[in-house]
PDB file of C-alpha atoms in Angstrom:
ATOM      1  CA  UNK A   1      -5.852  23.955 -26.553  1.00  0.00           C
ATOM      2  CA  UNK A   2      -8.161  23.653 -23.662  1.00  0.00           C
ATOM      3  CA  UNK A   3      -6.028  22.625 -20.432  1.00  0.00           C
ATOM      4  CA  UNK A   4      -9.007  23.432 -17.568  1.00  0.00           C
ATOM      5  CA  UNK A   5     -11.504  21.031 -18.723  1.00  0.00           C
ATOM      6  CA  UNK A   6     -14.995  19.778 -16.675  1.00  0.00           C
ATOM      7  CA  UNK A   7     -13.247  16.042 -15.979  1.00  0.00           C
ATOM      8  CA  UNK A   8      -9.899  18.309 -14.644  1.00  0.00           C
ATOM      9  CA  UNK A   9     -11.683  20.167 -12.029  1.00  0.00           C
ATOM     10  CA  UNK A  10     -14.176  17.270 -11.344  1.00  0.00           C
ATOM     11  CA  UNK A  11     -10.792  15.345 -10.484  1.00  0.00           C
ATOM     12  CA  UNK A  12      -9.858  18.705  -8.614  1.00  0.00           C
ATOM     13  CA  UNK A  13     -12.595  18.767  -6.502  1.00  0.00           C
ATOM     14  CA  UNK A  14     -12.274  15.322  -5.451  1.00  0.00           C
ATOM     15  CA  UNK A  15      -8.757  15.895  -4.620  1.00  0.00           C
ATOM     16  CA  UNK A  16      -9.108  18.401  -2.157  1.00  0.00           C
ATOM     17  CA  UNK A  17     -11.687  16.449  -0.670  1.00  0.00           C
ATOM     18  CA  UNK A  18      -9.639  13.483  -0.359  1.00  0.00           C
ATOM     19  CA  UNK A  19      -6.967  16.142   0.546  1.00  0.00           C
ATOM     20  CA  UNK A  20      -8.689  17.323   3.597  1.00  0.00           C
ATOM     21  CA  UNK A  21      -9.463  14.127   4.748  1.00  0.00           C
ATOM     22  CA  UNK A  22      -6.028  12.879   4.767  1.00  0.00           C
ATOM     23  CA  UNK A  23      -4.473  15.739   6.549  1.00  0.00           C
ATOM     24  CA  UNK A  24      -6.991  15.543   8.972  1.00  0.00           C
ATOM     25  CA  UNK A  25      -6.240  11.860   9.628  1.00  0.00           C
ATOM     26  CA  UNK A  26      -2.182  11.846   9.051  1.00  0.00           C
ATOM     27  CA  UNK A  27      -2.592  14.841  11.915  1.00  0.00           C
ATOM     28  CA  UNK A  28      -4.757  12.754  14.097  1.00  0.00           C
ATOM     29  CA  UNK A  29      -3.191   9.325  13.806  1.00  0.00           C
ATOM     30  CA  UNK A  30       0.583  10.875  14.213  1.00  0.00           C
ATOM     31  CA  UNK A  31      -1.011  13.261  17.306  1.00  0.00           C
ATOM     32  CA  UNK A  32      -2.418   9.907  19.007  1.00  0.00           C
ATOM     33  CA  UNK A  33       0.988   7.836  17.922  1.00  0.00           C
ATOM     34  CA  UNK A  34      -1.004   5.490  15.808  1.00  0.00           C
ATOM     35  CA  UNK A  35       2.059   4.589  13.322  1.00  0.00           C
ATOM     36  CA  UNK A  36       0.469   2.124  11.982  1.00  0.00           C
ATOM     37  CA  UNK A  37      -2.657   3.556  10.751  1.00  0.00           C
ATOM     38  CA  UNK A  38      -0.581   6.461   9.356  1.00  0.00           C
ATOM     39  CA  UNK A  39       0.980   3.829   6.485  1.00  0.00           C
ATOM     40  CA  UNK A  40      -2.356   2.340   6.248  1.00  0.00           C
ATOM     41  CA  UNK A  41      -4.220   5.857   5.715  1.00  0.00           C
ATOM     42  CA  UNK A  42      -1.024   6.242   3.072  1.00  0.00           C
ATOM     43  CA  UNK A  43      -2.235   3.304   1.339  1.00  0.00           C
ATOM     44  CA  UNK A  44      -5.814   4.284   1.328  1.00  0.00           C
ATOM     45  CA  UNK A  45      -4.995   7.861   0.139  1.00  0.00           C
ATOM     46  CA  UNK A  46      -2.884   6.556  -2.976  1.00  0.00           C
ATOM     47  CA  UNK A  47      -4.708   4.322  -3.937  1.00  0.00           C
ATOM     48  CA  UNK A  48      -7.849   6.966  -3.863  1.00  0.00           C
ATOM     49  CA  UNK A  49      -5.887   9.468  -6.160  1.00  0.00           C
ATOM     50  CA  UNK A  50      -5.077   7.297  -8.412  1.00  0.00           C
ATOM     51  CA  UNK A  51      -8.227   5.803  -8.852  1.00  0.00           C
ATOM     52  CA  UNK A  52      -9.959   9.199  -9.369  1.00  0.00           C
ATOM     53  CA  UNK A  53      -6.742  10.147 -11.690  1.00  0.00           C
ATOM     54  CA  UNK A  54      -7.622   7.196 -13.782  1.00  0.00           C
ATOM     55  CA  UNK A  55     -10.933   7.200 -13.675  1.00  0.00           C
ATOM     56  CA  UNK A  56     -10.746  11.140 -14.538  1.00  0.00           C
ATOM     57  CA  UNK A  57      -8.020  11.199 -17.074  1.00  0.00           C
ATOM     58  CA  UNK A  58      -9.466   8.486 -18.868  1.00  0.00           C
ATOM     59  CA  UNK A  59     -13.019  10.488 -19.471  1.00  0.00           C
ATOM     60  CA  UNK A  60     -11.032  13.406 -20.329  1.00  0.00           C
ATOM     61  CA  UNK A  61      -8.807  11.407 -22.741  1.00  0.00           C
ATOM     62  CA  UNK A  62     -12.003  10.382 -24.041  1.00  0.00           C
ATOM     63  CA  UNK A  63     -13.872  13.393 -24.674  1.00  0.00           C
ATOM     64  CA  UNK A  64     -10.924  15.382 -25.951  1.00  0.00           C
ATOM     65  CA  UNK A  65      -8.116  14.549 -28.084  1.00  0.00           C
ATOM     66  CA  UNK A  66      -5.475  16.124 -25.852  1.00  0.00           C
ATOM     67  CA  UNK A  67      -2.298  14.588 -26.220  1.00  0.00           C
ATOM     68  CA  UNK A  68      -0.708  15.750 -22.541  1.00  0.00           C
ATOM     69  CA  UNK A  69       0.926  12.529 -20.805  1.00  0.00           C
ATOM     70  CA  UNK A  70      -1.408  13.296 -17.997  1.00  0.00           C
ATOM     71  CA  UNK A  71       0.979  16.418 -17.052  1.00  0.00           C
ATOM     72  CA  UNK A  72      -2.154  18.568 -16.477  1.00  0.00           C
ATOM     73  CA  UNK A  73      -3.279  16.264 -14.200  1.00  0.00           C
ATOM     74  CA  UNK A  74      -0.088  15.768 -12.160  1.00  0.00           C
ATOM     75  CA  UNK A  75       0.334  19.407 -12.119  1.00  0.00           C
ATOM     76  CA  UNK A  76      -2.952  19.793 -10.616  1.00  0.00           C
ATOM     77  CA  UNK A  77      -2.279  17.256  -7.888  1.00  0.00           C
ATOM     78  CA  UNK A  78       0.843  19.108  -6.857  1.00  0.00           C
ATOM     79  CA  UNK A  79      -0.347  22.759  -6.832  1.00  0.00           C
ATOM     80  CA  UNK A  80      -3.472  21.400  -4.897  1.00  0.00           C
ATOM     81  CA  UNK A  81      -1.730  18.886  -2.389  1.00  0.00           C
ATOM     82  CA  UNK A  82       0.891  21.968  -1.542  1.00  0.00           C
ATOM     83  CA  UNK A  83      -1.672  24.578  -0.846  1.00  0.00           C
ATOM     84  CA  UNK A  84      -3.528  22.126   1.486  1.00  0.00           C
ATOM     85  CA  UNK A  85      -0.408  21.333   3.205  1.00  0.00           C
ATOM     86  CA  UNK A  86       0.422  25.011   3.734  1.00  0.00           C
ATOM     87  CA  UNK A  87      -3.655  25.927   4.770  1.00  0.00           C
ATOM     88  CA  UNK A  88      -2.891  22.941   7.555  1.00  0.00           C
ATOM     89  CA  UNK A  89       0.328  24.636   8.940  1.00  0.00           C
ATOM     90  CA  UNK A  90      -1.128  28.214   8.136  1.00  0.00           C
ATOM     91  CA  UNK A  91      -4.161  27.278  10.649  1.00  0.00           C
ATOM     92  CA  UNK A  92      -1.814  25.537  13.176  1.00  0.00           C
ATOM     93  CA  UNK A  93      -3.730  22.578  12.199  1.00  0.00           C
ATOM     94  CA  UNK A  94      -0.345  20.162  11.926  1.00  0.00           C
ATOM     95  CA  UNK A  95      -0.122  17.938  14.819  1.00  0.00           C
ATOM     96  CA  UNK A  96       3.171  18.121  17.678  1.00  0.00           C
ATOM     97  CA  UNK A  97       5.043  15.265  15.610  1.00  0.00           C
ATOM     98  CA  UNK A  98       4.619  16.916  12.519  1.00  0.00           C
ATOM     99  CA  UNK A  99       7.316  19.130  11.060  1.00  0.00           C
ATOM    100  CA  UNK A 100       6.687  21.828   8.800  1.00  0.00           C
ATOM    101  CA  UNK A 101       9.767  21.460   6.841  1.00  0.00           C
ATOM    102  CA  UNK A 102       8.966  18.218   6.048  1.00  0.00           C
ATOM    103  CA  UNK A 103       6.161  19.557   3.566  1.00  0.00           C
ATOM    104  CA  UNK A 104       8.872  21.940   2.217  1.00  0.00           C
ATOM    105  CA  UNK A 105      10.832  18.920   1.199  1.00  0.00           C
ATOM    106  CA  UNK A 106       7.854  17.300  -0.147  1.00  0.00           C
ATOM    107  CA  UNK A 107       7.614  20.292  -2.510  1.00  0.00           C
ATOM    108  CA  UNK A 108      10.905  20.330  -2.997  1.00  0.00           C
ATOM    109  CA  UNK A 109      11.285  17.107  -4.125  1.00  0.00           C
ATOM    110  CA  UNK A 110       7.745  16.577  -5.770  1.00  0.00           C
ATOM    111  CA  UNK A 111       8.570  19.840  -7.669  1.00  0.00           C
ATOM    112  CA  UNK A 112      12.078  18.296  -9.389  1.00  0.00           C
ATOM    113  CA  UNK A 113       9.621  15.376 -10.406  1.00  0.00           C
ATOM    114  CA  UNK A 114       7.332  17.653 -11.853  1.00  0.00           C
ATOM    115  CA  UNK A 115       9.785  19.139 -13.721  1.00  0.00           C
ATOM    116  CA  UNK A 116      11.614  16.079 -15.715  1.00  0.00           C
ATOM    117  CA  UNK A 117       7.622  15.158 -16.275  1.00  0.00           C
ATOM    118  CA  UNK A 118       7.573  18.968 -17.918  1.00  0.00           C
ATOM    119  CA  UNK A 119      10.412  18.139 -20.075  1.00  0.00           C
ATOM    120  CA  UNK A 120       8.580  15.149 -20.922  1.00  0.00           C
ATOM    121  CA  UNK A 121       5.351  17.062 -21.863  1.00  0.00           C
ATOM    122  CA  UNK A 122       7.535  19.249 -23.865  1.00  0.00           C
ATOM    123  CA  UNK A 123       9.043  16.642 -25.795  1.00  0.00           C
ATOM    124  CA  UNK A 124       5.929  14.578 -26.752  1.00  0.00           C
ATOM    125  CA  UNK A 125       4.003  18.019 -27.970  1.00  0.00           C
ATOM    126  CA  UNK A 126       6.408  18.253 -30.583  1.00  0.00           C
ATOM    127  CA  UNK A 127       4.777  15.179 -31.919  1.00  0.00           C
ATOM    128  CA  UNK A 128       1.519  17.133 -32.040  1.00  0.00           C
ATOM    129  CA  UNK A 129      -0.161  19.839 -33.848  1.00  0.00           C
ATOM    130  CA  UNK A 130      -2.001  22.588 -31.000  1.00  0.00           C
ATOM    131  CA  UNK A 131      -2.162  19.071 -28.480  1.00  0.00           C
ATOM    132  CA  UNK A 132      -3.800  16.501 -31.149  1.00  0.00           C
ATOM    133  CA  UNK A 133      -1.510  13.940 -32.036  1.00  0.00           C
ATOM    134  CA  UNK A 134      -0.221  14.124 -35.416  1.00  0.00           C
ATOM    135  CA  UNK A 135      -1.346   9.728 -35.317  1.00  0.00           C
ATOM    136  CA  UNK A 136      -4.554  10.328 -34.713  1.00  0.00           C
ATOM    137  CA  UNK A 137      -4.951  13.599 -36.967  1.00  0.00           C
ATOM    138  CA  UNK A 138      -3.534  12.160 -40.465  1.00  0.00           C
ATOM    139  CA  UNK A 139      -5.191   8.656 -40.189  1.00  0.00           C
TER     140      UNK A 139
END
């Protein structure tokens, strides 16, 4: 089964982007005490990755007949969003009011999610033969 495919890192690369961007701003709005504009950047950014994640994983659903639940995907967001967050601190980027451990936790936490969406992943690729749904095969 393929798992790196050209819509995955297409959706990577506009990740990091959007990645970069939001650090930048949740360091400069917390810095300058702008509360507010830290849960409207919040808003922006979800609502950014998940319309790249749709738009993204539904080409990719499209083109292949990968039967994932969007794991590789959410995988990809984590590993990416936790080595931008530890770039930021590694380059003392994080502003005063931010606390490292606070990303730690965000791992931490993001990481038990990612696991019960594992077991998930594990359980639906028993329905499938080498990630093609056994549906869609025998029709």
């Amino acid at each position: 089964m393929k798992h790196l495919t050209k819509n995955l890192i297409s959706f990577a690369i506009f990740f990091v982007i959007g990645g970069l961007i939001f650090r930048y701003g949740l360091s400069h709005f917390l810095e300058n005490r702008m509360l507010s504009m830290v849960w409207v950047l919040a808003t922006i950014y979800f609502l950014y990755n998940f319309g790249i994640g749709w738009y993204f994983g539904k080409r990719d659903s499209e083109s292949l007949p990968l039967f994932d639940i969007g794991f590789r995907f959410h995988f990809t967001t984590f590993l990416l969003f936790n080595i931008i967050s530890e770039v930021w601190h590694y380059f003392g980027l994080l502003s005063v009011y931010e606390n490292y451990q606070t990303n730690r936790l965000i791992a931490i936490y993001w990481g038990i999610g990612l696991l019960i969406h594992f077991v998930f992943y594990v359980i639906a690729q028993k329905n499938t033969i080498k990630g093609i749904s056994k549906d869609d095969m025998f029709d």
